[in-house]
Amino acid sequence: MDVKIEKSWKACLSEEFDKPYFRQLTDFVKDEYGKWEIYPPGALIFNAFDLCPLDKTKVVLLGQDPYHEPKQAHGLCFSVREGTRFPPSLINIFKEIQSDLGKPVPKSGDLTRWAKQGVLLLNATLTVRAHAAGSHQNKGWETFTDAVISRLSAQREHIVYVLWGSYAQHKGAMIDTTKNLVLQSPHPSPFSASRGFFGNRHFSKANEYLEKTGQTPIDW
């Protein structure tokens, strides 16, 4: 199957694209885009990969679903389009960066600037129906993103995996912790941020590890 995705990821994941589950997933997604308002726009489904090639990936930040309201999702977890009001979890992420690194809260919630530095902003599910959180879960995306993490862990080392909340941490089983750094804490959602997300210092810890392994730190 000819999937439009960045070439290094295409080579890495080519076997997945020909598996029956992925063909079924593709049929489902095409049908959904034909019937409903689906986010992100079709051209941005693989935006996280297109902005962050396999060999450039230094940090993996794992989310769950794309945002399901208008003008938000653009294929990067936790990120919103330029000019869009910050969702609560993103507000808390910026608060932690400010506390951890002393950086002011940015004017834009578009995290493309992170992706271009080597942060793979990966949602476990890459599409969603408008106003219907979780509507594309258990259709095959999770199998695909499991494969992404598994292959990345097998092919690369010295990557920082940032897993916030139990859903993201469940995928941690596929990561080789002997050659990578895994950072875990509660989710930045307002329902859980005060239980250990605030104060986790994941942004400085990630940069310390990158520098220790001879890599350029992320300008968060």
mmCIF file of C-alpha atoms in Angstrom, residues 14-215:
data_model
loop_
_atom_site.group_PDB
_atom_site.id
_atom_site.type_symbol
_atom_site.label_atom_id
_atom_site.label_comp_id
_atom_site.label_asym_id
_atom_site.label_seq_id
_atom_site.Cartn_x
_atom_site.Cartn_y
_atom_site.Cartn_z
ATOM 1 C CA SER A 14 6.495 -0.678 5.009
ATOM 2 C CA GLU A 15 5.610 -4.148 6.320
ATOM 3 C CA GLU A 16 2.857 -2.681 8.520
ATOM 4 C CA PHE A 17 1.190 -0.983 5.571
ATOM 5 C CA ASP A 18 0.632 -4.330 3.852
ATOM 6 C CA LYS A 19 -0.873 -6.128 6.846
ATOM 7 C CA PRO A 20 -4.616 -6.924 6.824
ATOM 8 C CA TYR A 21 -5.346 -4.775 9.901
ATOM 9 C CA PHE A 22 -3.868 -1.686 8.235
ATOM 10 C CA ARG A 23 -5.889 -2.238 5.076
ATOM 11 C CA GLN A 24 -9.037 -2.535 7.182
ATOM 12 C CA LEU A 25 -8.051 0.593 9.097
ATOM 13 C CA THR A 26 -7.494 2.490 5.845
ATOM 14 C CA ASP A 27 -10.936 1.471 4.568
ATOM 15 C CA PHE A 28 -12.530 2.565 7.843
ATOM 16 C CA VAL A 29 -10.753 5.936 7.878
ATOM 17 C CA LYS A 30 -11.581 6.678 4.233
ATOM 18 C CA ASP A 31 -15.227 5.870 4.899
ATOM 19 C CA GLU A 32 -15.282 8.130 7.982
ATOM 20 C CA TYR A 33 -13.760 11.083 6.097
ATOM 21 C CA GLY A 34 -16.437 10.608 3.444
ATOM 22 C CA LYS A 35 -19.315 10.698 5.922
ATOM 23 C CA TRP A 36 -18.282 12.902 8.850
ATOM 24 C CA GLU A 37 -16.080 15.789 9.915
ATOM 25 C CA ILE A 38 -12.837 14.080 10.918
ATOM 26 C CA TYR A 39 -9.748 15.559 12.573
ATOM 27 C CA PRO A 40 -7.019 16.225 11.684
ATOM 28 C CA PRO A 41 -7.417 17.050 7.970
ATOM 29 C CA GLY A 42 -6.463 14.026 5.903
ATOM 30 C CA ALA A 43 -3.186 15.531 4.701
ATOM 31 C CA LEU A 44 -2.026 15.925 8.320
ATOM 32 C CA ILE A 45 -2.723 12.415 9.634
ATOM 33 C CA PHE A 46 1.007 11.593 9.530
ATOM 34 C CA ASN A 47 2.203 15.127 10.310
ATOM 35 C CA ALA A 48 4.183 13.947 13.369
ATOM 36 C CA PHE A 49 6.244 11.643 11.149
ATOM 37 C CA ASP A 50 6.619 14.121 8.303
ATOM 38 C CA LEU A 51 8.073 16.773 10.639
ATOM 39 C CA CYS A 52 10.305 14.385 12.598
ATOM 40 C CA PRO A 53 12.131 11.772 10.475
ATOM 41 C CA LEU A 54 13.170 8.488 12.035
ATOM 42 C CA ASP A 55 16.879 9.304 12.147
ATOM 43 C CA LYS A 56 16.227 12.751 13.676
ATOM 44 C CA THR A 57 13.982 11.517 16.507
ATOM 45 C CA LYS A 58 15.425 12.284 19.958
ATOM 46 C CA VAL A 59 12.294 12.444 22.126
ATOM 47 C CA VAL A 60 8.965 10.618 21.837
ATOM 48 C CA LEU A 61 6.010 12.292 23.530
ATOM 49 C CA LEU A 62 2.968 10.048 23.521
ATOM 50 C CA GLY A 63 -0.625 11.266 23.555
ATOM 51 C CA GLN A 64 -3.902 9.398 23.190
ATOM 52 C CA ASP A 65 -6.441 10.960 20.776
ATOM 53 C CA PRO A 66 -6.338 13.999 18.504
ATOM 54 C CA TYR A 67 -8.334 16.970 19.760
ATOM 55 C CA HIS A 68 -11.913 16.622 18.554
ATOM 56 C CA GLU A 69 -13.062 20.242 18.333
ATOM 57 C CA PRO A 70 -12.631 22.598 15.322
ATOM 58 C CA LYS A 71 -9.307 24.294 14.505
ATOM 59 C CA GLN A 72 -7.333 22.293 17.051
ATOM 60 C CA ALA A 73 -5.842 19.021 15.773
ATOM 61 C CA HIS A 74 -3.086 19.086 13.180
ATOM 62 C CA GLY A 75 -1.417 15.728 13.654
ATOM 63 C CA LEU A 76 0.805 16.487 16.655
ATOM 64 C CA CYS A 77 -0.154 15.324 20.145
ATOM 65 C CA PHE A 78 -0.982 18.073 22.659
ATOM 66 C CA SER A 79 -0.406 20.714 19.948
ATOM 67 C CA VAL A 80 -3.008 23.113 18.551
ATOM 68 C CA ARG A 81 -3.033 25.271 15.466
ATOM 69 C CA GLU A 82 -1.661 28.798 15.533
ATOM 70 C CA GLY A 83 -4.129 31.226 17.089
ATOM 71 C CA THR A 84 -6.155 28.509 18.837
ATOM 72 C CA ARG A 85 -6.961 28.764 22.525
ATOM 73 C CA PHE A 86 -4.795 26.456 24.639
ATOM 74 C CA PRO A 87 -6.565 23.305 25.924
ATOM 75 C CA PRO A 88 -6.191 22.642 29.678
ATOM 76 C CA SER A 89 -3.512 19.939 29.333
ATOM 77 C CA LEU A 90 -1.367 22.178 27.140
ATOM 78 C CA ILE A 91 -1.716 25.011 29.643
ATOM 79 C CA ASN A 92 -0.368 22.687 32.342
ATOM 80 C CA ILE A 93 2.493 21.538 30.104
ATOM 81 C CA PHE A 94 3.567 25.146 29.621
ATOM 82 C CA LYS A 95 3.234 25.772 33.370
ATOM 83 C CA GLU A 96 5.595 22.875 34.083
ATOM 84 C CA ILE A 97 8.105 24.129 31.508
ATOM 85 C CA GLN A 98 7.978 27.554 33.137
ATOM 86 C CA SER A 99 8.548 26.028 36.580
ATOM 87 C CA ASP A 100 11.221 23.591 35.399
ATOM 88 C CA LEU A 101 13.204 25.764 32.994
ATOM 89 C CA GLY A 102 12.123 29.315 33.780
ATOM 90 C CA LYS A 103 10.803 29.842 30.263
ATOM 91 C CA PRO A 104 7.777 32.110 29.784
ATOM 92 C CA VAL A 105 4.515 30.654 28.495
ATOM 93 C CA PRO A 106 4.609 30.972 24.676
ATOM 94 C CA LYS A 107 2.018 32.861 22.671
ATOM 95 C CA SER A 108 1.398 29.899 20.372
ATOM 96 C CA GLY A 109 0.282 26.369 21.207
ATOM 97 C CA ASP A 110 1.623 25.081 17.897
ATOM 98 C CA LEU A 111 4.353 22.598 18.850
ATOM 99 C CA THR A 112 5.742 22.257 15.323
ATOM 100 C CA ARG A 113 8.860 23.941 16.729
ATOM 101 C CA TRP A 114 9.407 20.893 18.959
ATOM 102 C CA ALA A 115 8.796 18.405 16.151
ATOM 103 C CA LYS A 116 11.396 20.086 13.945
ATOM 104 C CA GLN A 117 13.962 19.631 16.728
ATOM 105 C CA GLY A 118 13.404 15.875 16.918
ATOM 106 C CA VAL A 119 10.367 15.450 19.178
ATOM 107 C CA LEU A 120 7.979 12.835 17.780
ATOM 108 C CA LEU A 121 4.574 14.089 18.967
ATOM 109 C CA LEU A 122 2.716 10.820 18.549
ATOM 110 C CA ASN A 123 -0.905 10.128 19.382
ATOM 111 C CA ALA A 124 -1.846 6.481 19.918
ATOM 112 C CA THR A 125 -4.875 7.051 17.683
ATOM 113 C CA LEU A 126 -4.259 9.307 14.693
ATOM 114 C CA THR A 127 -7.816 10.316 13.742
ATOM 115 C CA VAL A 128 -11.086 11.177 15.503
ATOM 116 C CA ARG A 129 -14.640 12.143 14.593
ATOM 117 C CA ALA A 130 -15.592 15.733 15.402
ATOM 118 C CA HIS A 131 -17.051 16.209 18.907
ATOM 119 C CA ALA A 132 -16.650 12.475 19.641
ATOM 120 C CA ALA A 133 -13.604 11.712 21.781
ATOM 121 C CA GLY A 134 -12.291 8.173 21.337
ATOM 122 C CA SER A 135 -14.472 7.521 18.298
ATOM 123 C CA HIS A 136 -11.603 5.996 16.284
ATOM 124 C CA GLN A 137 -10.116 3.922 19.076
ATOM 125 C CA ASN A 138 -9.838 0.141 18.651
ATOM 126 C CA LYS A 139 -9.953 0.367 14.854
ATOM 127 C CA GLY A 140 -6.290 -0.441 14.267
ATOM 128 C CA TRP A 141 -4.420 2.767 15.007
ATOM 129 C CA GLU A 142 -3.170 1.438 18.333
ATOM 130 C CA THR A 143 -1.651 -1.598 16.610
ATOM 131 C CA PHE A 144 0.095 0.709 14.168
ATOM 132 C CA THR A 145 1.496 3.044 16.821
ATOM 133 C CA ASP A 146 2.609 0.041 18.890
ATOM 134 C CA ALA A 147 4.631 -1.004 15.845
ATOM 135 C CA VAL A 148 6.082 2.504 15.543
ATOM 136 C CA ILE A 149 7.360 2.422 19.114
ATOM 137 C CA SER A 150 8.585 -1.155 18.881
ATOM 138 C CA ARG A 151 10.560 -0.547 15.683
ATOM 139 C CA LEU A 152 11.949 2.756 16.898
ATOM 140 C CA SER A 153 13.158 1.089 20.083
ATOM 141 C CA ALA A 154 14.724 -1.738 18.077
ATOM 142 C CA GLN A 155 16.490 0.492 15.542
ATOM 143 C CA ARG A 156 17.557 3.482 17.620
ATOM 144 C CA GLU A 157 19.040 4.162 21.052
ATOM 145 C CA HIS A 158 19.410 7.090 23.442
ATOM 146 C CA ILE A 159 15.866 8.317 22.846
ATOM 147 C CA VAL A 160 13.807 9.900 25.618
ATOM 148 C CA TYR A 161 10.292 8.438 25.865
ATOM 149 C CA VAL A 162 7.886 10.669 27.790
ATOM 150 C CA LEU A 163 4.848 8.754 29.041
ATOM 151 C CA TRP A 164 2.205 10.764 30.878
ATOM 152 C CA GLY A 165 -0.728 8.868 32.332
ATOM 153 C CA SER A 166 -1.582 5.177 32.453
ATOM 154 C CA TYR A 167 -2.631 4.964 28.814
ATOM 155 C CA ALA A 168 0.756 6.137 27.552
ATOM 156 C CA GLN A 169 2.603 4.094 30.155
ATOM 157 C CA HIS A 170 0.901 0.941 28.871
ATOM 158 C CA LYS A 171 2.916 1.333 25.655
ATOM 159 C CA GLY A 172 6.117 1.472 27.648
ATOM 160 C CA ALA A 173 6.338 -2.324 27.554
ATOM 161 C CA MET A 174 7.722 -2.092 24.004
ATOM 162 C CA ILE A 175 10.630 0.197 24.919
ATOM 163 C CA ASP A 176 14.115 -1.142 25.625
ATOM 164 C CA THR A 177 14.915 0.673 28.866
ATOM 165 C CA THR A 178 18.559 -0.473 28.816
ATOM 166 C CA LYS A 179 19.424 1.866 25.933
ATOM 167 C CA ASN A 180 16.811 4.627 26.265
ATOM 168 C CA LEU A 181 15.407 6.915 28.957
ATOM 169 C CA VAL A 182 11.753 6.495 29.949
ATOM 170 C CA LEU A 183 10.126 9.327 31.915
ATOM 171 C CA GLN A 184 6.747 8.628 33.502
ATOM 172 C CA SER A 185 4.295 10.690 35.535
ATOM 173 C CA PRO A 186 0.572 11.399 35.816
ATOM 174 C CA HIS A 187 -1.097 13.076 32.838
ATOM 175 C CA PRO A 188 -1.106 16.906 32.550
ATOM 176 C CA SER A 189 -4.911 16.909 32.511
ATOM 177 C CA PRO A 190 -6.463 19.118 35.236
ATOM 178 C CA PHE A 191 -7.856 15.906 36.754
ATOM 179 C CA SER A 192 -4.399 14.474 37.462
ATOM 180 C CA ALA A 193 -1.721 17.179 37.049
ATOM 181 C CA SER A 194 -1.555 17.941 40.751
ATOM 182 C CA ARG A 195 -0.886 14.271 41.556
ATOM 183 C CA GLY A 196 2.656 14.312 40.195
ATOM 184 C CA PHE A 197 2.752 15.914 36.766
ATOM 185 C CA PHE A 198 3.603 19.280 38.264
ATOM 186 C CA GLY A 199 7.155 19.059 39.499
ATOM 187 C CA ASN A 200 8.142 16.051 37.362
ATOM 188 C CA ARG A 201 10.893 18.162 35.702
ATOM 189 C CA HIS A 202 10.685 15.982 32.604
ATOM 190 C CA PHE A 203 11.843 18.767 30.305
ATOM 191 C CA SER A 204 15.129 19.386 32.103
ATOM 192 C CA LYS A 205 15.633 15.650 32.665
ATOM 193 C CA ALA A 206 15.165 14.978 28.955
ATOM 194 C CA ASN A 207 17.712 17.631 28.052
ATOM 195 C CA GLU A 208 20.203 16.378 30.629
ATOM 196 C CA TYR A 209 20.014 12.903 29.098
ATOM 197 C CA LEU A 210 20.337 14.221 25.542
ATOM 198 C CA GLU A 211 23.429 16.207 26.478
ATOM 199 C CA LYS A 212 24.904 13.241 28.357
ATOM 200 C CA THR A 213 24.508 11.098 25.227
ATOM 201 C CA GLY A 214 26.101 13.716 22.959
ATOM 202 C CA GLN A 215 22.898 15.146 21.510
#
